[in-house]
Amino acid sequence: MEKENKKKPNPTDVYVGGRIRLRRNMLGMSQEKLGESLGITFQQIQKYEKGTNRVGASRLQAIASILSVPVAFFFEDAPGADGGEHKGLAEDSSTSFVVDFLSSAEGLQLNRAFARISNPKVRRKVIELAKVLADDEEQ
């Protein structure tokens, strides 16, 4: 009964928090470092990233500045956001897939390692390998 009374985070707050986490991880920045830059604790950053605490406008602007992205970055493809454009379902799901992938530890590690490969031929071979491995998993 007590769990039913607990308020669930707003989906937009959860999404914005996920985008904060995504960008912070892409930069290799810790929650503690982001918190220090904002003058708050890493626990507060955790709450923002989970969506349990809402990020105010001025705080979101400061986060955007620290993470070197426009504020709009945190709302791109947000649930329920209708920017007047009607995209196909495939585009929406692929965008969501990319965000989910880059939010995972494995996705970040793979992305960072791949970005360090400077030889275009080696990069193509890695892509071919990934495709072959993915096909093997389906069978």
Coordinates of C-alpha atoms in Angstrom, one line a residue:
M1 CA 0.0 0.0 0.0
E2 CA 2.8 2.4 0.8
K3 CA 4.5 1.8 -2.5
E4 CA 1.3 2.8 -4.3
N5 CA 1.4 6.2 -2.7
K6 CA 5.0 6.9 -3.8
K7 CA 5.0 9.4 -6.6
K8 CA 6.7 8.1 -9.7
P9 CA 9.2 10.4 -11.5
N10 CA 7.8 12.3 -14.5
P11 CA 9.0 10.6 -17.7
T12 CA 10.4 13.9 -19.0
D13 CA 12.5 14.3 -15.8
V14 CA 13.8 10.8 -16.2
Y15 CA 14.6 11.4 -19.9
V16 CA 16.4 14.7 -19.2
G17 CA 18.3 13.0 -16.4
G18 CA 19.3 10.2 -18.7
R19 CA 20.6 12.7 -21.2
I20 CA 22.7 14.4 -18.5
R21 CA 24.1 11.0 -17.6
L22 CA 24.8 10.2 -21.3
R23 CA 26.6 13.4 -22.0
R24 CA 28.6 13.2 -18.7
N25 CA 29.7 9.7 -19.5
M26 CA 30.6 10.6 -23.1
L27 CA 33.0 13.1 -21.6
G28 CA 34.3 10.7 -19.0
M29 CA 33.2 13.0 -16.2
S30 CA 32.3 11.6 -12.8
Q31 CA 29.1 12.6 -10.9
E32 CA 31.4 14.1 -8.3
K33 CA 33.2 16.3 -10.8
L34 CA 29.9 17.6 -12.3
G35 CA 28.6 18.2 -8.8
E36 CA 31.7 20.1 -7.8
S37 CA 31.4 22.3 -10.9
L38 CA 27.8 23.1 -9.9
G39 CA 28.5 23.5 -6.2
I40 CA 26.3 20.5 -5.2
T41 CA 26.9 16.9 -4.1
F42 CA 27.2 13.9 -6.3
Q43 CA 24.1 12.5 -4.6
Q44 CA 22.1 15.4 -6.1
I45 CA 23.5 14.6 -9.5
Q46 CA 22.4 11.0 -9.0
K47 CA 18.9 12.2 -8.2
Y48 CA 18.8 14.4 -11.3
E49 CA 20.0 11.5 -13.5
K50 CA 17.4 9.1 -12.1
G51 CA 14.7 11.8 -12.5
T52 CA 13.7 11.7 -8.9
N53 CA 14.6 15.4 -8.5
R54 CA 13.7 17.9 -11.2
V55 CA 16.4 20.1 -12.7
G56 CA 15.5 23.8 -12.6
A57 CA 16.0 25.9 -15.6
S58 CA 19.1 27.8 -14.4
R59 CA 20.7 24.6 -13.1
L60 CA 20.0 22.9 -16.5
Q61 CA 21.6 25.8 -18.2
A62 CA 24.7 25.5 -16.0
I63 CA 24.9 21.8 -16.6
A64 CA 24.6 22.4 -20.4
S65 CA 27.5 24.9 -20.2
I66 CA 29.7 22.5 -18.2
L67 CA 28.9 19.6 -20.5
S68 CA 29.4 21.8 -23.6
V69 CA 26.0 21.2 -25.2
P70 CA 23.0 23.4 -25.9
V71 CA 20.1 23.1 -23.4
A72 CA 18.0 21.6 -26.2
F73 CA 20.3 18.5 -26.2
F74 CA 18.6 17.4 -23.0
F75 CA 15.1 17.4 -24.7
E76 CA 16.0 15.9 -28.1
D77 CA 13.5 13.1 -28.9
A78 CA 12.0 13.4 -25.4
P79 CA 8.8 11.4 -24.7
G80 CA 5.7 13.3 -25.6
A81 CA 7.7 16.1 -27.2
D82 CA 6.2 17.1 -30.5
G83 CA 8.3 19.6 -32.3
G84 CA 5.8 19.8 -35.2
E85 CA 7.8 17.3 -37.2
H86 CA 6.3 13.9 -37.8
K87 CA 9.1 11.4 -38.1
G88 CA 8.6 7.8 -39.1
L89 CA 8.6 5.1 -36.4
A90 CA 11.9 3.7 -37.6
E91 CA 13.6 7.0 -37.0
D92 CA 12.2 7.4 -33.5
S93 CA 13.2 3.8 -32.5
S94 CA 16.6 4.0 -34.0
T95 CA 17.3 7.3 -32.1
S96 CA 16.1 5.7 -28.9
F97 CA 18.3 2.7 -29.6
V98 CA 21.4 4.8 -30.0
V99 CA 20.7 6.7 -26.8
D100 CA 20.1 3.4 -24.9
F101 CA 23.2 1.9 -26.4
L102 CA 25.4 4.9 -25.5
S103 CA 23.9 5.0 -22.0
S104 CA 25.2 1.5 -21.3
A105 CA 28.7 0.9 -20.0
E106 CA 29.4 -1.5 -22.9
G107 CA 28.2 1.0 -25.5
L108 CA 30.4 3.7 -24.1
Q109 CA 33.4 1.5 -23.9
L110 CA 32.9 0.3 -27.5
N111 CA 32.3 3.8 -28.8
R112 CA 35.5 5.2 -27.1
A113 CA 37.6 2.3 -28.3
F114 CA 36.3 2.5 -31.8
A115 CA 36.9 6.3 -31.9
R116 CA 40.6 5.7 -31.1
I117 CA 41.0 3.5 -34.2
S118 CA 42.5 5.8 -36.8
N119 CA 42.9 3.4 -39.7
P120 CA 39.7 3.4 -41.8
K121 CA 40.4 -0.1 -43.1
V122 CA 40.6 -1.4 -39.5
R123 CA 37.4 0.5 -38.6
R124 CA 35.6 -1.2 -41.5
K125 CA 36.9 -4.6 -40.4
V126 CA 35.6 -4.0 -36.9
I127 CA 32.1 -3.1 -38.3
E128 CA 32.2 -6.3 -40.4
L129 CA 33.2 -8.3 -37.4
A130 CA 30.3 -6.9 -35.3
K131 CA 27.8 -7.7 -38.1
V132 CA 29.0 -11.3 -38.4
L133 CA 28.9 -11.7 -34.6
A134 CA 25.4 -10.3 -34.5
D135 CA 24.2 -12.6 -37.3
D136 CA 25.7 -15.6 -35.4
E137 CA 23.7 -14.7 -32.3
E138 CA 20.4 -14.6 -34.2
Q139 CA 20.9 -18.2 -35.4

